[in-house]
Coordinates of C-alpha atoms and ligand atoms in Angstrom, one line a residue:
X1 CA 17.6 -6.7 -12.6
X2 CA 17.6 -8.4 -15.8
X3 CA 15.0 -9.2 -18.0
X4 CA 14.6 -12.0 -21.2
X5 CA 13.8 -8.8 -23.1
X6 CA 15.2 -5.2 -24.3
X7 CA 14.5 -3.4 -21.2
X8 CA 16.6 -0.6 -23.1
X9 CA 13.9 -0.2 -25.8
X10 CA 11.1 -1.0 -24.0
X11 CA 11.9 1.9 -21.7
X12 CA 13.6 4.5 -23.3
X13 CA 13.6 7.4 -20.9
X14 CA 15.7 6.8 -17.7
X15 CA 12.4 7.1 -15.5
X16 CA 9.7 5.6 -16.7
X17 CA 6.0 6.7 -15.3
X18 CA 3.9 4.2 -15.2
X19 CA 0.1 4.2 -14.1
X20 CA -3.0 1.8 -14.4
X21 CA -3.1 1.4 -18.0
X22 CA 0.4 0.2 -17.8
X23 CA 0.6 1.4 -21.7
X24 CA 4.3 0.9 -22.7
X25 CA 6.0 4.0 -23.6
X26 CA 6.8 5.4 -27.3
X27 CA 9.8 3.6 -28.5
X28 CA 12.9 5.5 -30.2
X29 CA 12.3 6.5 -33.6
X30 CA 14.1 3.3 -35.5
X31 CA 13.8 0.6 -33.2
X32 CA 12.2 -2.4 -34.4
X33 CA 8.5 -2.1 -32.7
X34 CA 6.7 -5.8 -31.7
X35 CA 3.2 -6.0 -31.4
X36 CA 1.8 -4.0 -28.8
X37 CA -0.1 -6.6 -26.5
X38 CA 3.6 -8.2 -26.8
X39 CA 5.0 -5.0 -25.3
X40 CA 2.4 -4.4 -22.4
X41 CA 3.1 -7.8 -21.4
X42 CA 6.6 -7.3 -21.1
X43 CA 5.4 -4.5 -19.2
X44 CA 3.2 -6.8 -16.7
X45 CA 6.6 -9.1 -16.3
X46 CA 8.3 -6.3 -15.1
X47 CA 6.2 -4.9 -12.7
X48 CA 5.5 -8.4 -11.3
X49 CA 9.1 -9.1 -11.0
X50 CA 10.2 -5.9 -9.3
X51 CA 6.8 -6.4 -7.2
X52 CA 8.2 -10.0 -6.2
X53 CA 12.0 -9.1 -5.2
X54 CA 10.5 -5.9 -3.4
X55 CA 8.2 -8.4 -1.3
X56 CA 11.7 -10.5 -0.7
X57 CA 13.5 -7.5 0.5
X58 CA 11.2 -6.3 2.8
X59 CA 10.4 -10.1 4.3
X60 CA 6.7 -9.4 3.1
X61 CA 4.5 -13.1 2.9
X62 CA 3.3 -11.6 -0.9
X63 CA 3.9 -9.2 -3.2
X64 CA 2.3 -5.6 -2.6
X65 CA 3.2 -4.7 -5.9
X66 CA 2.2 -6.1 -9.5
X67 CA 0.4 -5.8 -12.8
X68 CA -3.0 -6.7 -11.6
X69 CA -3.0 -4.8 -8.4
X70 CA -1.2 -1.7 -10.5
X71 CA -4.8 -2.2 -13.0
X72 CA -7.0 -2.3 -10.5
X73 CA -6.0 1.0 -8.2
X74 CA -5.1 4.4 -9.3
X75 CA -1.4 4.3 -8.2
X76 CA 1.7 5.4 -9.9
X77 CA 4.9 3.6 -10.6
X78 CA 8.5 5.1 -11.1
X79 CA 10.9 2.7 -12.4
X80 CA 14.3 3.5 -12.6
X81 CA 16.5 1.7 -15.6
X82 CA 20.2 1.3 -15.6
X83 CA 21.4 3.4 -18.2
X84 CA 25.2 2.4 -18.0
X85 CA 24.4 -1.7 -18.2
X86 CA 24.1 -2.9 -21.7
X87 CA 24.2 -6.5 -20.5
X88 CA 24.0 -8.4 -23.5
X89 CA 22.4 -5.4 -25.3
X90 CA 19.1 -5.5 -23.1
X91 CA 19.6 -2.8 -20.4
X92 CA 18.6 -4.0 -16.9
X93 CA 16.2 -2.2 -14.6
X94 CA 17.4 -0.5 -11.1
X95 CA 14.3 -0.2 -8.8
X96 CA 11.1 1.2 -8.4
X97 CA 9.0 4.0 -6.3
X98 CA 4.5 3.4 -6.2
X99 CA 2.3 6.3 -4.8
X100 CA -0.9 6.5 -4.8
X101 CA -3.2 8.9 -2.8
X102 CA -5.3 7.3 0.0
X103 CA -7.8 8.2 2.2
X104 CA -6.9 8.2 5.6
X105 CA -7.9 9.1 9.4
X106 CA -4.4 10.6 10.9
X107 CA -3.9 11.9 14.4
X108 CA -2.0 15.7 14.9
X109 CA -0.4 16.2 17.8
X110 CA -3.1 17.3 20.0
X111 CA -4.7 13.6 19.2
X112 CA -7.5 14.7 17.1
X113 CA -9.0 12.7 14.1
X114 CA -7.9 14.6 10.7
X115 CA -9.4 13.0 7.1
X116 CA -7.1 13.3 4.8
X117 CA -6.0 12.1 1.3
X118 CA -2.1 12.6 1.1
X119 CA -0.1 11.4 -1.3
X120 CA 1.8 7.9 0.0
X121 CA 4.8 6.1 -0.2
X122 CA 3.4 2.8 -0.8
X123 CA 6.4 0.3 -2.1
X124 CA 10.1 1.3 -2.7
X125 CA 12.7 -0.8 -3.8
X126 CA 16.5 -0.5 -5.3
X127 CA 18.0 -3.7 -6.8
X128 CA 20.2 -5.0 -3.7
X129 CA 23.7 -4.9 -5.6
X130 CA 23.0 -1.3 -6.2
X131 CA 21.5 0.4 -2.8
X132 CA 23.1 3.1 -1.2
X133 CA 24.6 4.5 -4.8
X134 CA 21.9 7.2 -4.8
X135 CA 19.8 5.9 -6.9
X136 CA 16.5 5.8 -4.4
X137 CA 17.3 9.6 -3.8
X138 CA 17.4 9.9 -7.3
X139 CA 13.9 8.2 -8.0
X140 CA 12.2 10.0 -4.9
X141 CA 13.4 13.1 -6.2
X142 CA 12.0 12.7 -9.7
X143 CA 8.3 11.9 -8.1
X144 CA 8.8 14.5 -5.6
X145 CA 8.8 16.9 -9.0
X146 CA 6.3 15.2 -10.6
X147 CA 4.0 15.1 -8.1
X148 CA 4.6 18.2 -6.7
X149 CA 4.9 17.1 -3.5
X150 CA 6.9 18.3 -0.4
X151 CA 8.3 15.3 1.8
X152 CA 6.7 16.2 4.7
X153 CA 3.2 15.9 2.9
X154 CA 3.5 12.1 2.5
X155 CA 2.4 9.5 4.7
X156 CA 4.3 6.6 4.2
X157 CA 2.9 2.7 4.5
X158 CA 5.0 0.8 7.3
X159 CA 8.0 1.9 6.1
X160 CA 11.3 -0.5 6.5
X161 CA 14.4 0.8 8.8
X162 CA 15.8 1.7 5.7
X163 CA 13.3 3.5 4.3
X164 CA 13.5 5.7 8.0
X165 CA 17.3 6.2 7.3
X166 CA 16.8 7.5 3.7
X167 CA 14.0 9.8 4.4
X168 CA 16.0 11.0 7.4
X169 CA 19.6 11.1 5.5
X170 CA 17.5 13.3 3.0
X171 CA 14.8 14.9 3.8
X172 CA 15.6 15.5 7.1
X173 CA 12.6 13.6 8.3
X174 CA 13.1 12.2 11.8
X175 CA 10.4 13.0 14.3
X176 CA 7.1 11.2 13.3
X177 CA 3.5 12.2 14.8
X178 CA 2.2 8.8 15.9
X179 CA -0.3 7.0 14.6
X180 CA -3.1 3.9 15.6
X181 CA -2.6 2.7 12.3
X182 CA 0.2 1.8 9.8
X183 CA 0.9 4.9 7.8
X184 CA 4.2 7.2 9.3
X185 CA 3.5 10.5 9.2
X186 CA 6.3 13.3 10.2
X187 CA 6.3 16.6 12.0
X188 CA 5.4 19.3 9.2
X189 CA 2.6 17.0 7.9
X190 CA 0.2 19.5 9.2
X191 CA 1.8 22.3 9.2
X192 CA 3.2 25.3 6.7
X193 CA 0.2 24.6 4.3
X194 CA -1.2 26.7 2.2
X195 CA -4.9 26.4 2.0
X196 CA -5.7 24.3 -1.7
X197 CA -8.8 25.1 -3.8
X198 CA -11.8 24.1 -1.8
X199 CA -12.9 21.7 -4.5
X200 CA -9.3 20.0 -4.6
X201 CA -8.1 18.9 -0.9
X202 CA -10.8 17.4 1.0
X203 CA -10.1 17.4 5.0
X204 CA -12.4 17.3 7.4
X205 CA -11.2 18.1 10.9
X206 CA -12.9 16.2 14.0
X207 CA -12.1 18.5 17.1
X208 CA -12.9 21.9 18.4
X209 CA -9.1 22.4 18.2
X210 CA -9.1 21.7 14.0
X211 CA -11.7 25.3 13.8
X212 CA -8.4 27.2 14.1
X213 CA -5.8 24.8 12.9
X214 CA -4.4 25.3 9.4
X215 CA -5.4 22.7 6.6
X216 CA -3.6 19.7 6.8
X217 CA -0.3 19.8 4.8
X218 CA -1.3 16.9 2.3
X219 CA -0.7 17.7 -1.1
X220 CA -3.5 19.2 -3.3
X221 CA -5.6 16.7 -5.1
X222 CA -8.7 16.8 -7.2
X223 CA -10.7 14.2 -5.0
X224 CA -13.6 12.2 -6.4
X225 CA -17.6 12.9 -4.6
X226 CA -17.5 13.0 -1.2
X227 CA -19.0 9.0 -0.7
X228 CA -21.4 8.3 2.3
X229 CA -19.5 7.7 5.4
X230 CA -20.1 4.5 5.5
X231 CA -18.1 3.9 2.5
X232 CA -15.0 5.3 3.7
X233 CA -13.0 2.9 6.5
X234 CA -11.1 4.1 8.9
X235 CA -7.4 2.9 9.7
X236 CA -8.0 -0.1 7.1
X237 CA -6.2 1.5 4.1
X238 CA -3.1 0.1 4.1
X239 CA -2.2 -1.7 0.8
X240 CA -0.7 -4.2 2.9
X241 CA -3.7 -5.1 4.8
X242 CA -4.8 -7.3 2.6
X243 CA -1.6 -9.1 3.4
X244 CA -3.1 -9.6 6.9
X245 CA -6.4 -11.5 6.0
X246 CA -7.4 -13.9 8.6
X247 CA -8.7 -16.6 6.7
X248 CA -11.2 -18.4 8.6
X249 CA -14.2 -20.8 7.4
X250 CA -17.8 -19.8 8.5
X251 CA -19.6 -21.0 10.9
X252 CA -19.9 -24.2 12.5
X253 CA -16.6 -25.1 10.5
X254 CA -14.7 -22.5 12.8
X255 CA -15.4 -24.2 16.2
X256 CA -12.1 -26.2 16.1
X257 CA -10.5 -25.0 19.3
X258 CA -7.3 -22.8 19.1
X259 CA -4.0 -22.4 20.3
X260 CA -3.6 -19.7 23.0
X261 CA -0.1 -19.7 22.8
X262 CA 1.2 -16.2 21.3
X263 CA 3.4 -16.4 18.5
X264 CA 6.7 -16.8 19.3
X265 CA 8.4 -13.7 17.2
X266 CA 5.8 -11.0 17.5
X267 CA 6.0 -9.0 15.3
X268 CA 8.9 -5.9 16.2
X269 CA 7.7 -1.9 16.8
X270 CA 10.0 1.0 16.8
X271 CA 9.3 2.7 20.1
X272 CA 10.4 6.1 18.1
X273 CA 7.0 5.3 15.9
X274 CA 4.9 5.2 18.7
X275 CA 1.6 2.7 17.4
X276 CA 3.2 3.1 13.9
X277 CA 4.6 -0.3 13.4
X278 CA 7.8 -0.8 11.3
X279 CA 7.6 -4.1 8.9
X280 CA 7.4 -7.3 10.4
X281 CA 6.6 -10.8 9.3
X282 CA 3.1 -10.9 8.4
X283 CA 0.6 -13.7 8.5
X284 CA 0.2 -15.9 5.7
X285 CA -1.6 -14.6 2.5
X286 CA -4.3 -16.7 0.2
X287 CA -5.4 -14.7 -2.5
X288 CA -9.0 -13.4 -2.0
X289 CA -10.2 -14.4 -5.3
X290 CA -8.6 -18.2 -4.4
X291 CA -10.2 -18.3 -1.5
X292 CA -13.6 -17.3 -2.6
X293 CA -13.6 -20.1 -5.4
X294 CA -12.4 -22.5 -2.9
X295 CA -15.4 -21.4 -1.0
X296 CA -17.7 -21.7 -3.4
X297 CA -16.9 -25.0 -5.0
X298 CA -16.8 -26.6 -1.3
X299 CA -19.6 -28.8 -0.7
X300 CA -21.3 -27.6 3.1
X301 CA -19.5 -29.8 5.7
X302 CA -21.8 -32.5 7.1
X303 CA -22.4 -31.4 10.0
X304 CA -23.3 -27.9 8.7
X305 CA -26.0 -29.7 6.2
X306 CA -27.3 -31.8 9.5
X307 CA -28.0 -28.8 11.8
X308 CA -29.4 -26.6 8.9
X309 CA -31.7 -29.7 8.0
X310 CA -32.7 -29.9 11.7
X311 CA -32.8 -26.2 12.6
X312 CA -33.1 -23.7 10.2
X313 CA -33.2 -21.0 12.6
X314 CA -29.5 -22.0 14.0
X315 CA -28.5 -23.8 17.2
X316 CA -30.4 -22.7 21.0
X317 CA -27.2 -20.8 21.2
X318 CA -27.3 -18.7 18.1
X319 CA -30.7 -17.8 18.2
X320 CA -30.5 -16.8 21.8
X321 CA -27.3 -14.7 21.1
X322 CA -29.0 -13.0 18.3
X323 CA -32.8 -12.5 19.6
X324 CA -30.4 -10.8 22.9
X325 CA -28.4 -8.3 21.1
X326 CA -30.3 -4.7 21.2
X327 CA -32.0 -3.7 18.0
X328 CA -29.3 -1.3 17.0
X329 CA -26.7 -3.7 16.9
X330 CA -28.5 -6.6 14.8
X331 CA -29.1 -3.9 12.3
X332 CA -25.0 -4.1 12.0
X333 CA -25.1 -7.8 11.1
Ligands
ACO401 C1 6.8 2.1 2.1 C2 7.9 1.3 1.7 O1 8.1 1.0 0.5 S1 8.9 0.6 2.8 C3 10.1 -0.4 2.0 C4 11.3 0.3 1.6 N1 12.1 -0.7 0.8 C5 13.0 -1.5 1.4 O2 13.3 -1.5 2.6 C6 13.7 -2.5 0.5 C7 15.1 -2.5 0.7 N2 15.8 -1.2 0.6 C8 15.9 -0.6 -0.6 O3 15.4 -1.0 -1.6 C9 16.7 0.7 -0.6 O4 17.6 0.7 0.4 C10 15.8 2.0 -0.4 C11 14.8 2.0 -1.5 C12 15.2 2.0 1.0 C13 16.8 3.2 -0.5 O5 17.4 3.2 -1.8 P1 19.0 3.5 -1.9 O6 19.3 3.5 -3.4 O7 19.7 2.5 -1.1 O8 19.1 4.9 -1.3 P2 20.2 6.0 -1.5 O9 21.5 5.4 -2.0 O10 19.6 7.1 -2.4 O11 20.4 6.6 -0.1 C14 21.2 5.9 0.9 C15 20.7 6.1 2.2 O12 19.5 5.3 2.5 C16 19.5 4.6 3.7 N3 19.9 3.2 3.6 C17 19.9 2.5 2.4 N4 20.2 1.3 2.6 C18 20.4 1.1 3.9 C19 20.8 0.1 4.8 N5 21.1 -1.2 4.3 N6 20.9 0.3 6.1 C20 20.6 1.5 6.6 N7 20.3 2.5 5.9 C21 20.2 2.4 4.5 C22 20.7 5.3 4.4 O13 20.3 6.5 5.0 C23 21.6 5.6 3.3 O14 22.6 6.6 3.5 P3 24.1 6.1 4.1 O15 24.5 5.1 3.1 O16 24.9 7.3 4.1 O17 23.9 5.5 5.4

């Protein structure tokens, strides 16, 4: 993957580590240096770009990976440069590998809840003339190092056929413990741990069983202050869920009626990942910043100005929905 830049001096190590600073590396001693907010843009293009053909690969509706979502979450890029192309003198860049650690609610294999914060595979791509030439081993390898990390510690978000024949071909990862949400976990994931500092691995097990399991096999972590439970969200931590926003206007605007016809490619699922779906088609994105400024510079519908002029207290229907729901519940609205 080329780039309108030297990729060569921008990156001179072969692996470059990137995180959310997205600072651009020290340059050789001798090579000319531009100014630095030149560089971190360069920087930006890349990880956009790569972020972009990764989406294409994997038939994603939006990029997953860029430079804004890179500043705004604690994840870590590996990106892999082409050491052998000097196309016209500006190197060219191979693929890329982003972790990050997440907080998540897994099943074992007895079905019980486990809170954990492994380390996860979260986008993986190799430029498409250049798969299957070793250099994704190469790449997972490197991270595996650096983050000292075991494979069968990771949880991996929806991961593409592909992705299940590399860690397979060479990790020997095949049987998966299945899951109700989109991260693939694999047999070992709880297992053969030893038990990390109290202060750096937080998991808290769920069932009578977890009293005399081992700790959870996710790699040690320092992990911020335990936040109220209400903070934490269950099953929602996917970074491609935001790719699944159903965008909907409030209410009355919503009441147009809607198809019941199911779509007509559903999305597929690997019956070997039990409810741990493989990639499929996702629904259409729209930015969540867009769509709040949309929202807020749309003037209220008519008919949403009429009833709240005539009943502030909403429609018979509303109110009597709301004045019938038990106390505990309205507290949740
Ligand atoms: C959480 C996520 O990121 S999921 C998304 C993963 N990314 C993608 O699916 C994007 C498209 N695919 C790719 O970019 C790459 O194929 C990667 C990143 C999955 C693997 O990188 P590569 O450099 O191709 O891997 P590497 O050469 O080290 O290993 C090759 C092995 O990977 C698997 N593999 C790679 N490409 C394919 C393919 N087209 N079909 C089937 N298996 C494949 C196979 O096990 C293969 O071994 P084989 O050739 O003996 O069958």
């Amino acid at each position: 993957m080329e780039f309108p830049f030297d990729v060569d001096a921008l990156l001179p190590e072969r692996i470059t580590v990137l995180d959310q600073h997205l600072r651009p590396p020290a340059r050789r001693p001798g090579t000319t240096t531009p100014a630095r907010v030149d560089l971190q843009q360069q920087i930006m293009t890349i990880v956009d770009e790569l972020g972009k053909a990764s989406a294409k690969a994997q038939h994603l509706p939006a990029p997953i990976t860029s430079a804004s979502r890179m500043q705004s979450n604690r994840h870590v890029m590996y990106i892999l440069k082409d050491t052998s192309a000097r196309l016209a003198g500006k190197g060219a860049i191979v693929g890329f590998l982003k972790v990050g650690y997440k907080k998540l609610f897994v099943l074992d294999d007895r079905e019980a809840h486990n809170e954990v914060e492994p380390l996860c595979i979260l986008d993986f791509y190799i430029h498409e003339s250049l798969q299957r030439h070793g250099h994704g081993r190469e790449l997972f390898q490197y991270m595996l190092q650096k983050e000292r990390v075991e494979p069968h510690q990771l949880a991996i978000d929806r991961p593409s056929q592909k992705l299940l024949k590399f860690l397979n071909k060479h990790y020997n990862l095949e049987t998966t413990v299945p899951q109700v949400n989109n991260f693939v976990i694999f047999e070992g994931f709880f297992a053969h741990q030893h038990r990390p500092p109290a202060t750096s691995l937080r998991a808290t097990r769920h069932s009578c069983a977890a009293a005399v399991d081992p700790m959870p096999a996710a790699p040690a972590r320092k992990l911020p202050p335990k936040r109220a439970e209400g903070d934490i969200k269950p099953y929602s931590s996917s970074d491609r869920e935001f790719l699944k926003v159903a965008v909907e206007p409030p209410w009355p605007l919503n009441r147009a009626p809607r198809r019941a016809t199911p779509p007509a490619h559903p999305p597929p699922r690997s019956s070997s990942l039990g409810n741990s779906p493989e990639r499929g088609p996702l629904r259409p994105f729209v930015p969540e910043q867009e769509l709040l400024r949309s929202l807020r510079l749309c003037p209220p519908h008519p008919t949403a100005r009429l009833l709240l002029a005539t009943d502030p207290g909403g429609s018979p229907a509303q109110r009597r929905r709301t004045s019938s729901l038990p106390r505990s519940d309205e507290s949740r609205y």
